[in-house]
């Protein structure tokens, strides 16, 4: 027999609540005990995925009706900015919350040539594996000792924004499709820009600006032209630069790591082995043998 929500103690139930921030997005990884989070509103659009345990989401609908929704692992709660919501936990639960700046969503829709105002739709009773995967990927990146960098997180946030616009807004399928690749000169300029800035922590916006496109169009067109995301191409070029530098037996591997744009030698070794099945030292020994 289920416990009535009225018998759940009202107190601040969070055991931990770790937050991480990127431009336009805040990520919170939390665990809560039995209890209730009192009604509150958030500045950003809130997306919460339950990872473990079960609970209730309670909110006021547009007509003023109080609605309560049962939620279990994998369930998505999407609350538009400014919409009041409260949570009730009958047991210990773990969740992941993403708070998206409404202006970021507006810019993404504008870049996609959607002409109207974008309104996010309340969602409380469905699962969305892609949103969960993006949230977990951002969490791993935030907690990693060797983070992939801004281009990686930009790409994840960009994908999340477009997914929300297509499936959780009034825009929906009315957004125009975009299927073309980059023109020859834009592709060359993008590749040149990446090559010239391998040591920098590049952002998606910086590369897109270099070729005169919005991040939305650039990311999709670049992948259509090359078969790789900008992040995958950047990693490939950094590995290629490292291979060239490893042919010089005078350069210390730690210096090669920095020149090729890796944050530290550990990150360099991990990615180099992933791409070549060899450590940098083993590759150098094989080349100079």
Coordinates of C-alpha atoms in Angstrom, one line a residue:
X1 CA 0.0 0.0 0.0
X2 CA 1.4 3.4 -1.0
X3 CA 2.1 6.1 1.5
X4 CA -0.1 9.2 1.2
X5 CA 1.8 12.3 0.1
X6 CA 0.3 14.1 3.1
X7 CA 2.3 11.8 5.5
X8 CA 5.6 12.6 3.9
X9 CA 7.7 15.0 6.1
X10 CA 8.1 18.5 4.7
X11 CA 11.8 19.5 5.0
X12 CA 14.8 20.1 2.8
X13 CA 15.4 16.5 1.7
X14 CA 18.6 16.8 -0.3
X15 CA 21.6 14.6 0.7
X16 CA 23.8 16.2 -1.9
X17 CA 23.3 18.7 -4.7
X18 CA 26.3 19.3 -6.9
X19 CA 26.1 22.0 -9.6
X20 CA 28.1 22.7 -12.7
X21 CA 27.8 25.6 -15.1
X22 CA 28.4 26.4 -18.7
X23 CA 27.3 29.4 -20.7
X24 CA 23.5 29.1 -21.0
X25 CA 23.2 25.9 -18.9
X26 CA 23.4 24.7 -15.3
X27 CA 23.6 21.0 -14.4
X28 CA 22.7 19.7 -11.0
X29 CA 23.3 16.1 -9.9
X30 CA 21.4 15.4 -6.7
X31 CA 20.3 12.8 -4.2
X32 CA 17.4 13.3 -1.8
X33 CA 15.9 11.4 1.1
X34 CA 12.2 10.9 1.9
X35 CA 10.6 14.3 2.1
X36 CA 9.3 17.2 0.1
X37 CA 10.8 20.1 -2.0
X38 CA 8.4 23.0 -1.4
X39 CA 7.0 24.8 -4.4
X40 CA 9.4 27.0 -6.3
X41 CA 10.1 28.5 -9.7
X42 CA 13.3 28.6 -11.7
X43 CA 14.8 31.3 -14.0
X44 CA 15.7 28.7 -16.6
X45 CA 13.7 26.0 -18.3
X46 CA 14.1 23.0 -16.0
X47 CA 14.6 19.4 -17.2
X48 CA 14.8 16.7 -14.6
X49 CA 15.5 13.0 -15.2
X50 CA 15.0 10.5 -12.4
X51 CA 18.0 8.1 -12.2
X52 CA 17.0 6.0 -9.2
X53 CA 13.9 5.8 -7.0
X54 CA 10.4 7.1 -7.4
X55 CA 8.5 10.3 -6.4
X56 CA 5.7 12.6 -7.3
X57 CA 5.8 15.9 -9.3
X58 CA 3.1 18.3 -8.2
X59 CA 2.3 21.5 -10.1
X60 CA -0.3 24.1 -11.0
X61 CA -1.6 23.8 -14.5
X62 CA -2.5 26.7 -16.7
X63 CA -6.2 26.4 -15.7
X64 CA -5.3 26.5 -12.0
X65 CA -5.8 22.8 -11.4
X66 CA -3.4 21.0 -9.1
X67 CA -2.0 18.0 -10.8
X68 CA 0.2 15.2 -9.4
X69 CA 2.3 12.8 -11.5
X70 CA 4.0 9.6 -10.4
X71 CA 7.6 9.4 -11.6
X72 CA 10.1 6.6 -11.7
X73 CA 13.6 5.9 -13.1
X74 CA 14.0 7.4 -16.5
X75 CA 11.0 9.7 -16.4
X76 CA 11.4 13.3 -17.6
X77 CA 10.0 16.4 -16.0
X78 CA 10.2 19.5 -18.2
X79 CA 9.1 22.7 -16.5
X80 CA 9.1 26.0 -18.5
X81 CA 10.9 29.0 -16.9
X82 CA 8.8 30.6 -14.2
X83 CA 6.4 27.7 -13.8
X84 CA 5.9 26.7 -10.1
X85 CA 6.6 23.1 -9.2
X86 CA 7.1 21.0 -6.1
X87 CA 8.5 17.4 -5.6
X88 CA 7.6 14.7 -3.1
X89 CA 10.0 11.8 -2.4
X90 CA 8.6 8.7 -0.8
X91 CA 12.0 7.1 -0.8
X92 CA 15.6 8.0 -1.4
X93 CA 16.0 9.1 -5.0
X94 CA 18.7 10.3 -7.3
X95 CA 18.2 12.7 -10.2
X96 CA 19.8 14.9 -12.8
X97 CA 18.5 18.4 -13.5
X98 CA 19.4 20.8 -16.4
X99 CA 18.4 24.4 -16.3
X100 CA 18.5 26.0 -19.8
X101 CA 18.6 29.8 -20.3
X102 CA 15.5 30.7 -22.3
X103 CA 17.5 33.1 -24.4
X104 CA 19.7 30.2 -25.5
X105 CA 16.7 28.3 -26.8
X106 CA 15.4 31.5 -28.6
X107 CA 18.8 31.9 -30.3
X108 CA 18.8 28.2 -31.4
X109 CA 15.4 28.6 -32.9
X110 CA 16.4 31.8 -34.6
X111 CA 19.5 30.2 -36.1
X112 CA 17.2 27.4 -37.4
X113 CA 15.1 30.1 -39.1
X114 CA 12.0 29.5 -37.0
X115 CA 10.2 32.9 -37.2
X116 CA 7.9 32.8 -34.2
X117 CA 8.3 32.9 -30.4
X118 CA 9.3 29.6 -29.0
X119 CA 7.2 28.3 -26.1
X120 CA 8.4 25.2 -24.2
X121 CA 5.6 22.7 -23.4
X122 CA 5.2 21.2 -19.9
X123 CA 6.1 17.5 -19.8
X124 CA 5.8 15.2 -16.8
X125 CA 5.0 11.7 -17.9
X126 CA 7.3 10.4 -20.6
X127 CA 10.9 9.1 -21.1
X128 CA 13.5 10.6 -23.3
X129 CA 16.7 8.6 -23.6
X130 CA 18.5 11.3 -25.6
X131 CA 18.0 13.9 -22.9
X132 CA 19.2 11.5 -20.3
X133 CA 22.3 10.6 -22.3
X134 CA 23.2 14.2 -22.9
X135 CA 22.8 15.0 -19.2
X136 CA 25.0 12.1 -18.1
X137 CA 27.6 13.0 -20.8
X138 CA 27.7 16.5 -19.4
X139 CA 28.0 15.2 -15.9
X140 CA 30.9 12.9 -16.9
X141 CA 32.6 15.8 -18.6
X142 CA 32.1 18.1 -15.5
X143 CA 33.6 15.5 -13.1
X144 CA 36.4 14.3 -15.4
X145 CA 40.0 15.0 -14.5
X146 CA 40.7 15.3 -18.3
X147 CA 37.7 17.1 -19.8
X148 CA 37.3 17.1 -23.5
X149 CA 36.8 20.9 -23.7
X150 CA 34.4 23.6 -24.7
X151 CA 33.7 22.4 -28.2
X152 CA 32.5 19.1 -26.8
X153 CA 30.1 20.7 -24.2
X154 CA 29.0 23.2 -26.8
X155 CA 28.0 20.4 -29.1
X156 CA 26.1 18.6 -26.4
X157 CA 24.2 21.8 -25.4
X158 CA 23.5 22.6 -29.1
X159 CA 22.1 19.1 -29.7
X160 CA 19.9 19.4 -26.5
X161 CA 18.6 22.8 -27.6
X162 CA 17.6 21.6 -31.1
X163 CA 16.0 18.4 -29.7
X164 CA 13.9 20.5 -27.3
X165 CA 12.8 22.8 -30.1
X166 CA 11.8 20.0 -32.3
X167 CA 10.0 17.8 -29.7
X168 CA 9.0 20.0 -26.8
X169 CA 8.0 23.4 -28.2
X170 CA 5.2 25.0 -30.2
X171 CA 7.6 25.0 -33.2
X172 CA 7.8 21.3 -33.5
X173 CA 7.9 20.0 -37.1
X174 CA 7.3 23.5 -38.5
X175 CA 11.0 24.1 -38.3
X176 CA 12.5 24.1 -41.8
X177 CA 14.9 21.2 -42.6
X178 CA 18.5 21.9 -43.5
X179 CA 20.2 19.1 -45.5
X180 CA 23.1 20.8 -47.4
X181 CA 26.8 20.6 -46.6
X182 CA 29.4 23.4 -46.5
X183 CA 30.5 25.1 -49.7
X184 CA 34.1 24.4 -50.7
X185 CA 35.6 27.6 -49.4
X186 CA 33.7 27.4 -46.1
X187 CA 34.9 23.9 -45.5
X188 CA 38.5 24.8 -46.3
X189 CA 38.2 27.9 -44.0
X190 CA 36.8 25.8 -41.1
X191 CA 39.6 23.2 -41.5
X192 CA 42.2 25.9 -41.6
X193 CA 40.8 27.7 -38.6
X194 CA 40.8 24.5 -36.6
X195 CA 44.4 23.7 -37.7
X196 CA 45.6 27.2 -36.8
X197 CA 44.0 27.0 -33.3
X198 CA 44.7 23.4 -32.2
X199 CA 46.2 24.6 -28.9
X200 CA 43.2 26.6 -28.0
X201 CA 40.0 25.5 -26.2
X202 CA 37.9 26.2 -29.3
X203 CA 34.1 26.8 -29.0
X204 CA 31.5 25.9 -31.7
X205 CA 30.6 29.6 -32.0
X206 CA 34.2 30.6 -32.7
X207 CA 34.5 28.1 -35.6
X208 CA 31.1 28.9 -37.0
X209 CA 31.9 32.7 -36.9
X210 CA 35.1 32.1 -38.8
X211 CA 33.1 30.8 -41.8
X212 CA 30.1 33.2 -41.4
X213 CA 27.5 30.8 -40.3
X214 CA 25.3 30.2 -37.2
X215 CA 26.4 27.4 -34.9
X216 CA 23.2 25.5 -35.9
X217 CA 24.0 25.5 -39.6
X218 CA 27.7 25.1 -39.2
X219 CA 27.5 22.0 -37.0
X220 CA 25.1 20.2 -39.3
X221 CA 26.7 21.2 -42.5
X222 CA 30.2 20.3 -41.3
X223 CA 29.1 16.8 -40.4
X224 CA 27.3 16.4 -43.7
X225 CA 30.5 17.4 -45.6
X226 CA 33.0 15.5 -43.6
X227 CA 31.1 12.6 -41.9
X228 CA 32.4 13.9 -38.5
X229 CA 31.3 16.3 -35.9
X230 CA 33.5 19.4 -35.4
X231 CA 34.7 17.8 -32.1
X232 CA 35.6 14.5 -33.8
X233 CA 37.5 16.4 -36.5
X234 CA 39.3 18.5 -33.9
X235 CA 40.4 15.3 -32.0
X236 CA 41.6 13.7 -35.3
X237 CA 43.7 16.8 -36.2
X238 CA 45.2 16.9 -32.7
X239 CA 46.2 13.3 -33.0
X240 CA 47.7 13.9 -36.5
X241 CA 49.7 16.9 -35.1
X242 CA 51.0 14.7 -32.3
X243 CA 52.0 12.0 -34.7
X244 CA 54.1 14.5 -36.7
X245 CA 55.7 15.8 -33.5
X246 CA 56.5 12.4 -32.2
X247 CA 58.8 11.8 -35.2
X248 CA 61.2 14.3 -33.5
X249 CA 63.1 12.5 -30.8
X250 CA 64.2 15.7 -29.2
X251 CA 60.8 16.9 -28.1
X252 CA 59.6 15.7 -24.7
X253 CA 56.2 14.0 -24.8
X254 CA 54.7 16.5 -22.3
X255 CA 55.6 19.3 -24.7
X256 CA 54.1 17.5 -27.7
X257 CA 50.9 17.0 -25.6
X258 CA 50.7 20.8 -25.1
X259 CA 51.5 21.7 -28.7
X260 CA 48.8 19.3 -30.0
X261 CA 46.2 21.0 -27.8
X262 CA 45.7 18.4 -25.1
X263 CA 45.1 19.6 -21.5
X264 CA 47.6 17.3 -19.9
X265 CA 49.8 14.3 -20.7
X266 CA 47.2 11.9 -19.2
X267 CA 44.5 13.1 -21.5
X268 CA 46.9 13.0 -24.5
X269 CA 47.9 9.4 -23.7
X270 CA 44.2 8.3 -23.3
X271 CA 43.1 9.8 -26.6
X272 CA 46.2 8.8 -28.5
X273 CA 45.7 5.2 -27.5
X274 CA 42.1 5.3 -28.5
X275 CA 42.9 6.5 -32.0
X276 CA 46.1 4.5 -32.7
X277 CA 45.9 1.6 -30.2
X278 CA 49.4 2.6 -29.0
X279 CA 50.7 4.9 -26.4
X280 CA 52.7 8.0 -27.6
X281 CA 55.9 6.5 -26.4
X282 CA 55.3 3.2 -28.2
X283 CA 54.4 5.1 -31.3
X284 CA 57.6 7.1 -31.2
X285 CA 59.7 4.0 -30.6
X286 CA 58.1 2.3 -33.6
X287 CA 58.6 5.4 -35.8
X288 CA 62.2 6.0 -34.8
X289 CA 63.2 2.3 -34.8

